[in-house]
XYZ file of C-alpha atoms in Angstrom:
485
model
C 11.531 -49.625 11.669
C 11.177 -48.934 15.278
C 7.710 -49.640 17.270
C 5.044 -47.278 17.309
C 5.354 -46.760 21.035
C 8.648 -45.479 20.373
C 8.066 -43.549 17.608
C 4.265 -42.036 18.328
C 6.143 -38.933 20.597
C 2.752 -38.366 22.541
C 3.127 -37.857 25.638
C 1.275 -41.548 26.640
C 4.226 -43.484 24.789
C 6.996 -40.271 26.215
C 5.816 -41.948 29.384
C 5.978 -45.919 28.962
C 10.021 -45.148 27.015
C 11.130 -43.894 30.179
C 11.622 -47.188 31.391
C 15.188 -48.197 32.701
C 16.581 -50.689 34.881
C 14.067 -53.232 36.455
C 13.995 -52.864 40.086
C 11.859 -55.087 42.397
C 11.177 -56.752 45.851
C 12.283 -59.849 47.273
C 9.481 -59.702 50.270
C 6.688 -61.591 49.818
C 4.597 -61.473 47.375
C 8.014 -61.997 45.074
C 9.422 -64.255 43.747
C 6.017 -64.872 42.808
C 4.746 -61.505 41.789
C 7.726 -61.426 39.236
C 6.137 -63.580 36.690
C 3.116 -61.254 36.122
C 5.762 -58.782 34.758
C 6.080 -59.412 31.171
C 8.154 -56.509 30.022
C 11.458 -56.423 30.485
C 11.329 -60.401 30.497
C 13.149 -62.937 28.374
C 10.679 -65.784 28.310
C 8.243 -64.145 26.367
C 10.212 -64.012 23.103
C 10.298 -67.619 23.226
C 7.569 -68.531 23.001
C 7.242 -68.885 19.614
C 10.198 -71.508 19.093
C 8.856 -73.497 21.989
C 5.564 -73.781 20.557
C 6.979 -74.880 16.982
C 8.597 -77.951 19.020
C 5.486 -78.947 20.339
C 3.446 -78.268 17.682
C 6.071 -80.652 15.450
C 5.803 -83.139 18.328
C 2.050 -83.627 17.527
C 2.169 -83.535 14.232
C 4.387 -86.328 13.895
C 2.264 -88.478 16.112
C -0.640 -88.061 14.069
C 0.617 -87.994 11.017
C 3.388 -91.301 11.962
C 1.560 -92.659 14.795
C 3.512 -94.279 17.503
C 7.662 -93.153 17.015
C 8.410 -96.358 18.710
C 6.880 -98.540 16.491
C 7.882 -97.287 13.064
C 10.843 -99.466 11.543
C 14.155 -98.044 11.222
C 13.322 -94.908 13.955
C 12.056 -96.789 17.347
C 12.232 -99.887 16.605
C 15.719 -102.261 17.313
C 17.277 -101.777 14.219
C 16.995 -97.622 14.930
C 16.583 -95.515 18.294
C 18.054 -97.926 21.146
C 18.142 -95.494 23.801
C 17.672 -91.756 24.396
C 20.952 -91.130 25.832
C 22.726 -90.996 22.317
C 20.492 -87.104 21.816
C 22.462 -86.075 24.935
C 25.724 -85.626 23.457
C 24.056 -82.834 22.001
C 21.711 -81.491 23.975
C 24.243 -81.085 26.449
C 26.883 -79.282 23.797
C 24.243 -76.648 23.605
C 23.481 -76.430 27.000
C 27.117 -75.930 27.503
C 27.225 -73.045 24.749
C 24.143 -71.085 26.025
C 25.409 -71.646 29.678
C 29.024 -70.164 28.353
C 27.589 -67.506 26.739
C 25.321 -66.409 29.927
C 28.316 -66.362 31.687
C 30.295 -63.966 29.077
C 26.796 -61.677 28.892
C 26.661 -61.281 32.831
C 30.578 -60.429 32.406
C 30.311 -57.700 30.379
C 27.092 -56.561 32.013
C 28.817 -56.206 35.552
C 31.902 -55.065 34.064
C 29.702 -52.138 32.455
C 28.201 -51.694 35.700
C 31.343 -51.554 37.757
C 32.914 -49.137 35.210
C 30.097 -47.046 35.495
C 30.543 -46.759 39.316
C 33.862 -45.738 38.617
C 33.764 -42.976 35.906
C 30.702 -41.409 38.567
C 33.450 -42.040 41.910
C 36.532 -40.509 40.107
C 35.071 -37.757 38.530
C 33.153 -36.449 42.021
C 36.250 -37.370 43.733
C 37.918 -34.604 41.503
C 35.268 -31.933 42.033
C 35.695 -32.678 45.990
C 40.375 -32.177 45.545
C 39.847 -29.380 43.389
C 37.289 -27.385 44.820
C 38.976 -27.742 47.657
C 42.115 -27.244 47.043
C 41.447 -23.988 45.594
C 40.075 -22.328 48.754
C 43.940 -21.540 48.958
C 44.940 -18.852 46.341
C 48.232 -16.613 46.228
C 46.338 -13.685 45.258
C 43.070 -11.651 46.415
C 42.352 -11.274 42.680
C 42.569 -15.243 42.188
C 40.418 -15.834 45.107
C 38.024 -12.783 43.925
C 37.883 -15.528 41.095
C 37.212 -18.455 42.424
C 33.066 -19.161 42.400
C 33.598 -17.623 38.565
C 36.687 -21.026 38.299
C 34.491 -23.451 40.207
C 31.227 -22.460 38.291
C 32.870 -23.108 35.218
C 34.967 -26.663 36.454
C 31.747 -28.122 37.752
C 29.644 -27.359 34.481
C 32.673 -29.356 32.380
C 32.880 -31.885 34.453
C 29.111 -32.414 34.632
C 29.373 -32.005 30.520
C 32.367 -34.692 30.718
C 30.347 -37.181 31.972
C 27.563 -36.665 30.257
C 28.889 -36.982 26.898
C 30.592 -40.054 28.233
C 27.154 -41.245 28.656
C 25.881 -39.968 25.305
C 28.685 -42.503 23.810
C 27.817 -45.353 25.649
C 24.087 -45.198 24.008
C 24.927 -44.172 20.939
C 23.374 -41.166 20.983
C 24.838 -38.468 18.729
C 22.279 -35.263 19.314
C 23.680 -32.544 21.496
C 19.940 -31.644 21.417
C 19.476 -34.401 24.459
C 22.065 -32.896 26.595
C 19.106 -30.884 28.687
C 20.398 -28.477 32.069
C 20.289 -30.006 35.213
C 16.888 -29.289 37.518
C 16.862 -30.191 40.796
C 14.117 -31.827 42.903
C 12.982 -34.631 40.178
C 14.589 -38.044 39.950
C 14.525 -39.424 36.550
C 12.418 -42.517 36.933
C 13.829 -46.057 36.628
C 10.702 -48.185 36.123
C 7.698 -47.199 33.906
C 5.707 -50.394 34.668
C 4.583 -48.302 37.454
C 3.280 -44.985 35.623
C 0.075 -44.018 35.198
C -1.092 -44.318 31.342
C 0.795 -47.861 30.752
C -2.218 -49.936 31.233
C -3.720 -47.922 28.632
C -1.100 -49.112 25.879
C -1.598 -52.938 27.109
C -4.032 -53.892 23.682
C -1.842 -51.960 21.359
C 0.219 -53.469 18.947
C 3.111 -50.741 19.811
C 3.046 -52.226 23.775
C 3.452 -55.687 22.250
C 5.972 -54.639 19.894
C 8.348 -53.162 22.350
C 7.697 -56.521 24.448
C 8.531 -59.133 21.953
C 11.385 -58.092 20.530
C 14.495 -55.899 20.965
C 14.250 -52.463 20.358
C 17.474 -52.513 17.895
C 16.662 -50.200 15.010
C 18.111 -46.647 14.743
C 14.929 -44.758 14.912
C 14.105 -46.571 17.927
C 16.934 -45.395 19.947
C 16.987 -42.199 18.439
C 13.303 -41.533 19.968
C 14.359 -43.178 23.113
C 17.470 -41.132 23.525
C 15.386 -37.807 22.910
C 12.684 -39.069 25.493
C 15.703 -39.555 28.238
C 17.718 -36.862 28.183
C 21.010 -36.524 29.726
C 20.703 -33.513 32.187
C 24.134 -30.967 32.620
C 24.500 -28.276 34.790
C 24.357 -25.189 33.681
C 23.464 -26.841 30.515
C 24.914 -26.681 27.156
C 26.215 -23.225 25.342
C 25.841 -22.756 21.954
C 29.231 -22.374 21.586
C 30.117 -25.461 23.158
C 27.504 -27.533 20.667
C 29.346 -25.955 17.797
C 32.836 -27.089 19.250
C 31.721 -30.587 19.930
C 30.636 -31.161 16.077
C 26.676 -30.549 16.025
C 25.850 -32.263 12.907
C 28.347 -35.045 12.309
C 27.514 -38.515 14.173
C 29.482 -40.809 15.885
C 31.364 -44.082 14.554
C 31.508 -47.166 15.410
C 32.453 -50.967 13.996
C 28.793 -51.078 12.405
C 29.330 -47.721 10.345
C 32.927 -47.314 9.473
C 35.068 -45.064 10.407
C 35.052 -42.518 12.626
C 33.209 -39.007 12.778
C 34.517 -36.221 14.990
C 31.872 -36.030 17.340
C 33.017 -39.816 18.523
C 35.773 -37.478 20.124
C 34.056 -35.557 21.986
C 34.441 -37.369 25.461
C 38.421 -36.474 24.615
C 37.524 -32.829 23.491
C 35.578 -32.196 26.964
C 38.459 -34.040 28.655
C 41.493 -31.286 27.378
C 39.078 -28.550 28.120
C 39.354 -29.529 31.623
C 42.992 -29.757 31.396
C 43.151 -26.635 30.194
C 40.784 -24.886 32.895
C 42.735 -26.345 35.497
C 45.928 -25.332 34.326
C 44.625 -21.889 33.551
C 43.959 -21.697 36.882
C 47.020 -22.321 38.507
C 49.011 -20.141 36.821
C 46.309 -17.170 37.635
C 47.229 -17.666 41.326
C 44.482 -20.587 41.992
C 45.065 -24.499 43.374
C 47.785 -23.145 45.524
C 48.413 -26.686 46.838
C 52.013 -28.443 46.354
C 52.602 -30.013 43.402
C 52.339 -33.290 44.343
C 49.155 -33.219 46.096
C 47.648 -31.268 43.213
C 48.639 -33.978 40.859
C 45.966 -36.438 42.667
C 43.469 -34.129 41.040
C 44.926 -35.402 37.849
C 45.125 -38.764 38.965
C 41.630 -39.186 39.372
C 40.692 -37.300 36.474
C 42.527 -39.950 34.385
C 41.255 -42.910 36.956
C 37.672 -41.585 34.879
C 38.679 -41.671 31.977
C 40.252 -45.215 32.091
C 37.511 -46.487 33.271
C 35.555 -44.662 30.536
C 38.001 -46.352 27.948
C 36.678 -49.628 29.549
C 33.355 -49.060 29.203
C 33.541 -47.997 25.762
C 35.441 -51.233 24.968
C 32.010 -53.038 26.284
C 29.675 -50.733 23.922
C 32.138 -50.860 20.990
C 33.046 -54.500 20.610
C 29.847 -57.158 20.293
C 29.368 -60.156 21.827
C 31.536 -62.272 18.774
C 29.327 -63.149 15.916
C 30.923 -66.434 15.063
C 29.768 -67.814 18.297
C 26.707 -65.853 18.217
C 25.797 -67.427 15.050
C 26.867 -70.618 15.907
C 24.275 -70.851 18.949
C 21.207 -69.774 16.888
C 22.210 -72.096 14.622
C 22.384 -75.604 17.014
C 19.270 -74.053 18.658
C 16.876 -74.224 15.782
C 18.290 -77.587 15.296
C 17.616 -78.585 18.592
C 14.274 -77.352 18.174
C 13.521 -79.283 14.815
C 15.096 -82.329 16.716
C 13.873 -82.795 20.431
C 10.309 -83.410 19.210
C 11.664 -86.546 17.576
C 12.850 -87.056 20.632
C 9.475 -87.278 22.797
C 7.998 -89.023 19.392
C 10.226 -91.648 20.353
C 10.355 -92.327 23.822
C 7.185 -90.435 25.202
C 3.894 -92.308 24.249
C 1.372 -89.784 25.340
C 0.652 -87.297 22.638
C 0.194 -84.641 25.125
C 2.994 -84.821 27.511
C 5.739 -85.413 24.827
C 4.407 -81.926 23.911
C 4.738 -80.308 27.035
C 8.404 -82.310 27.398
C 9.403 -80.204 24.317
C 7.909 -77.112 24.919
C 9.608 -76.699 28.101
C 13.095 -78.243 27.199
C 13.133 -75.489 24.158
C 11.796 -72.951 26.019
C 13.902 -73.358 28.445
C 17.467 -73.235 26.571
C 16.007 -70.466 24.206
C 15.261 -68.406 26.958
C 18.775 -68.402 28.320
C 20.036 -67.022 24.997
C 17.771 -64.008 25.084
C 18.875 -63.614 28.686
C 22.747 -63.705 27.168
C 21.278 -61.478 24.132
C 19.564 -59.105 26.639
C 22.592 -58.436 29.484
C 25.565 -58.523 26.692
C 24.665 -54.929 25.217
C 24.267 -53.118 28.850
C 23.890 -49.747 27.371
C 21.453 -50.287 24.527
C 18.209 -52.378 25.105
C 15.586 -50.821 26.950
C 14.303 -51.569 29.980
C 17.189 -53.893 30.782
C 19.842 -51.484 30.081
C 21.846 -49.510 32.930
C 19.704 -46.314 33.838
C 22.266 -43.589 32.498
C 19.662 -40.824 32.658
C 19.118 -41.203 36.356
C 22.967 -42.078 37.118
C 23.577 -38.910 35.505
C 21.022 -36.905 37.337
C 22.530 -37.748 41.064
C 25.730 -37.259 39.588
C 25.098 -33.638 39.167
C 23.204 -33.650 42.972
C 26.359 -34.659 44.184
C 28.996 -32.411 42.206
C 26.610 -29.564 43.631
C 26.428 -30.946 47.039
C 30.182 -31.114 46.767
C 30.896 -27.568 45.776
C 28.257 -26.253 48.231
C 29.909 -27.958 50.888
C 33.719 -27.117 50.131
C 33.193 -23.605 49.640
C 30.879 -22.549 52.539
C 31.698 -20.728 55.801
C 30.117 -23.302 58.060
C 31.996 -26.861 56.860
C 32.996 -28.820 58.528
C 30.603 -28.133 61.846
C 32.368 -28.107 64.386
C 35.942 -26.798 63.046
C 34.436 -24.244 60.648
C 35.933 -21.241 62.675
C 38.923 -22.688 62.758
C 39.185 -23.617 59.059
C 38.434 -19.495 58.205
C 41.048 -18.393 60.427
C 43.146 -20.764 58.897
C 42.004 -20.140 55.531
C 41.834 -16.465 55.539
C 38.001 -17.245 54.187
C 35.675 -13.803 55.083
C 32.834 -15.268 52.440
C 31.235 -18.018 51.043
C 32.943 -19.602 48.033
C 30.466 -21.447 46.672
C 28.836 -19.891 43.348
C 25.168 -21.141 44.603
C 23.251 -19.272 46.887
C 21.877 -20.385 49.863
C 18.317 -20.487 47.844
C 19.788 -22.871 46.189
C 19.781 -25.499 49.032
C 15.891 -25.101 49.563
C 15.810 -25.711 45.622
C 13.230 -29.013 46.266
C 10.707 -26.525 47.403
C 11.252 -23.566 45.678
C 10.734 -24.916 41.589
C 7.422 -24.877 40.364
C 7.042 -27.677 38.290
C 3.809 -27.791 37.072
C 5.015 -23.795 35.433
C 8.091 -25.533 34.005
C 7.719 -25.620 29.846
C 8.141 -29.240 28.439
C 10.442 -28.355 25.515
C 13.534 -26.928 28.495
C 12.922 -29.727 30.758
C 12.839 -33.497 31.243
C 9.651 -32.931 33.305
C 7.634 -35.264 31.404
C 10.060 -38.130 31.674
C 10.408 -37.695 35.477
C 8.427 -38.512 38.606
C 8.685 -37.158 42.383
C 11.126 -37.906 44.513
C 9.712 -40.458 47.565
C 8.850 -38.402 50.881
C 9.586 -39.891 54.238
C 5.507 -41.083 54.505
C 5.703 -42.980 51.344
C 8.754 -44.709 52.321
C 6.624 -45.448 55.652
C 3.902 -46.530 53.168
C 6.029 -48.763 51.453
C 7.439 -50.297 54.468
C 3.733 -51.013 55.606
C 2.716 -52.872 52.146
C 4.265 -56.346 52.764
C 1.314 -56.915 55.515
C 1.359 -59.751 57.507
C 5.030 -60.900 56.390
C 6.370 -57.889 57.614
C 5.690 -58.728 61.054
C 9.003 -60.242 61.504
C 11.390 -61.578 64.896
C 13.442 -58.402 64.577
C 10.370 -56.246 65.033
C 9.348 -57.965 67.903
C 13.033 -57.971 69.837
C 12.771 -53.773 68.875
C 9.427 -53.796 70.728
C 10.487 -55.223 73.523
C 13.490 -53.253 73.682
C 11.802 -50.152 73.777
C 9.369 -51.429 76.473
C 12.521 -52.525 78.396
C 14.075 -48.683 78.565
């Protein structure tokens, strides 16, 4: 079963889950500052395996005495030289180092996809809300906020369910709206309460091993909702197959609601087709067809994506590793019996040499699943938060009477444009001060899973805390720069 901390649903654990993505500095006091940080980190699942090889490595030095001495092991009719171990030690090396390299693959693959699906899809709100600032009729352009209303709510609900695939989530119940003025955090090292957890056996559990179990994710998925604007209609949940989960290769075949990245996707085509033919997107053909373009640019790289979450890492090879690495760890402490006379360092030799290639396979086990294993994983919540700030920005900016600047009279004229386009309100712009979020209910909202966006002064802050190391040339030339004007 999944670890208390993810299971408990108080509010203490809601805020240590929200975890995602590791982010930290490379001033000084890092890299040294990075090994205090213990979750999130490989090395401390291995531990245990490392500590078995030493622990073997003394007991056959008590128990055998000397390896070099004992006839038929160190002696000239057995162990000549400790070169002949290396044949093997360096075949795993080579496997762990190959399989690193296929983890990191997929992980920046997932990554770059990710980057795509976001660009493509904001580069279709930008075409189409544009283009449709030209209509044939008054009635279509009476129309329009009602159209782009609509087309940026699917498209905020297209990638969102995107996202929901990726994780494995299945619960339209963690598709929450969109509120603006609270970043989804990426890091919940740094929340208040976390210390609190530190001597419980859920803040170990979620340390030393992978979160993998169903109920785990489940409770993480509802603790890191995926936020939509305008949210999600009741009708829509019952289109998009409310009580039927997913499939995928661990669970057979598959359930209807795996399709609902496709269903959002033709109810998009449909809009914007709908559209045209009531007197909207009066563009020429070709140059609307970009907007199509694009939206299938997403949804390839979608496909690729979902070819990363679908498909594991192979198990054959998989298997194979775990396999030659408990052998290696049964067989390096014969090793240092051997050749290494002190007890005590020919420990410490085969603590760190297993530690060392068992830590690069949780590494490999860690960064080949990019979508699943907290805190490692990409930060989809928060990706799909500024997604929706900039699909708003977007439509606020293509449909009002001042863009762009300094050609805005101009572009009216040209337009035949007497109003404002855009369906939000000029309110809506101040929105960061406006929301009360203290009055916000918990069971609507992500509120408890989020923290406040940095103000200029903490950035200033921030930029203060490296101390004397931040003192560096460059600030000195900018001094005397300014005393030269």
């Amino acid at each position: 079963s999944g670890s208390p901390l993810l299971s408990s649903g108080v509010l203490g654990d809601a805020f240590w889950v929200t975890t995602k993505m590791i982010t930290y500095r490379k001033g000084f006091p890092s890299p040294y500052s990075l090994l205090i940080r213990v979750h999130g980190a490989a090395w401390i699942r291995t531990i245990l395996p490392a500590f078995v090889a030493a622990l073997e490595t003394v007991i056959l030095n008590l128990t055998l005495g000397d390896g070099s001495n004992v006839k038929g092991v160190g002696d000239v009719d057995g162990w000549r030289h400790p070169y002949t171990y290396q044949t093997f030690a360096y075949i795993v090396g080579f496997a762990i180092v190959f399989r690193n390299g296929s983890a990191y693959a997929r992980y920046n693959q997932a990554r770059n996809d990710l980057q795509t699906v976001s660009g493509k899809l904001v580069e279709a709100v930008v075409q189409v809300c544009t283009f449709d600032l030209h209509c044939s009729t008054e009635l279509a352009k009476g129309k329009s906020q009602e159209f782009r209303r609509a087309f940026v709510h699917l498209v905020s609900l297209l990638h969102s369910v995107m996202f929901q695939y990726l994780r494995s989530d299945w619960n339209l119940e963690n598709l929450k709206v969109h509120l603006p003025g609270k970043h989804p955090v990426q890091d919940s090292h740094k929340l208040p309460m976390v210390n609190k957890f530190f001597f419980s056996r859920s803040y170990w559990n979620t340390i030393l091993c992978l979160q993998t179990t169903q109920q785990a994710q489940e409770v993480y998925n509802s603790l890191m909702p995926l936020l939509v604007v305008g949210g999600v209609e009741e009708d829509e949940k019952e289109a998009l197959y409310p009580l039927m989960d997913g499939g995928d290769l661990y669970i057979g075949h598959l359930a209807p609601a795996a399709v609902r990245v496709e269903t959002v996707y033709s109810w998009l085509h449909r809009l914007l087709l709908a559209r045209q033919k009531g007197g909207g997107l009066e563009v020429p053909p070709p140059v609307l067809s970009r907007s199509y373009q694009v939206l299938n640019d997403a949804m390839h790289a979608f496909n690729q994506c979902k070819g990363v979450a679908d498909i594991p890492f192979p198990f054959p090879y998989s298997n194979a590793i775990v396999l030659i690495l408990v052998i290696y760890t049964l067989t390096v402490p014969m090793l240092m019996w051997v050749w290494v006379q002190s007890i005590g360092f020919g420990a410490f030799l085969a603590f760190i040499a297993t530690f060392t290639y068992w830590t690069l396979n949780e590494i490999a086990r860690d960064l080949e699943d990019p979508f699943l294993y907290e805190p490692n994983d990409l930060p989809l919540p928060r990706i799909q938060f500024l997604f929706n700030e900039r699909v708003l920005a977007v439509e606020r900016e293509t449909g009002g009477l001042e863009r762009p600047p300094c050609q805005a009279e101009l572009c009216r004229e040209w337009l035949g444009q007497n109003g404002p386009l855009s369906y939000q309100t000029v309110e809506d712009n101040d929105i960061y001060q406006k929301v009360d979020w203290s009055s916000t209910p918990d069971d609507s909202t992500y509120f408890n899973c989020t923290v406040p966006p940095k103000k200029a002064l903490d950035r200033i802050k921030t930029m203060k805390a490296s101390g004397y190391f931040a003192k560096t040339v460059y600030r000195n030339i900018q001094k005397n720069l300014r005393h030269s004007v």
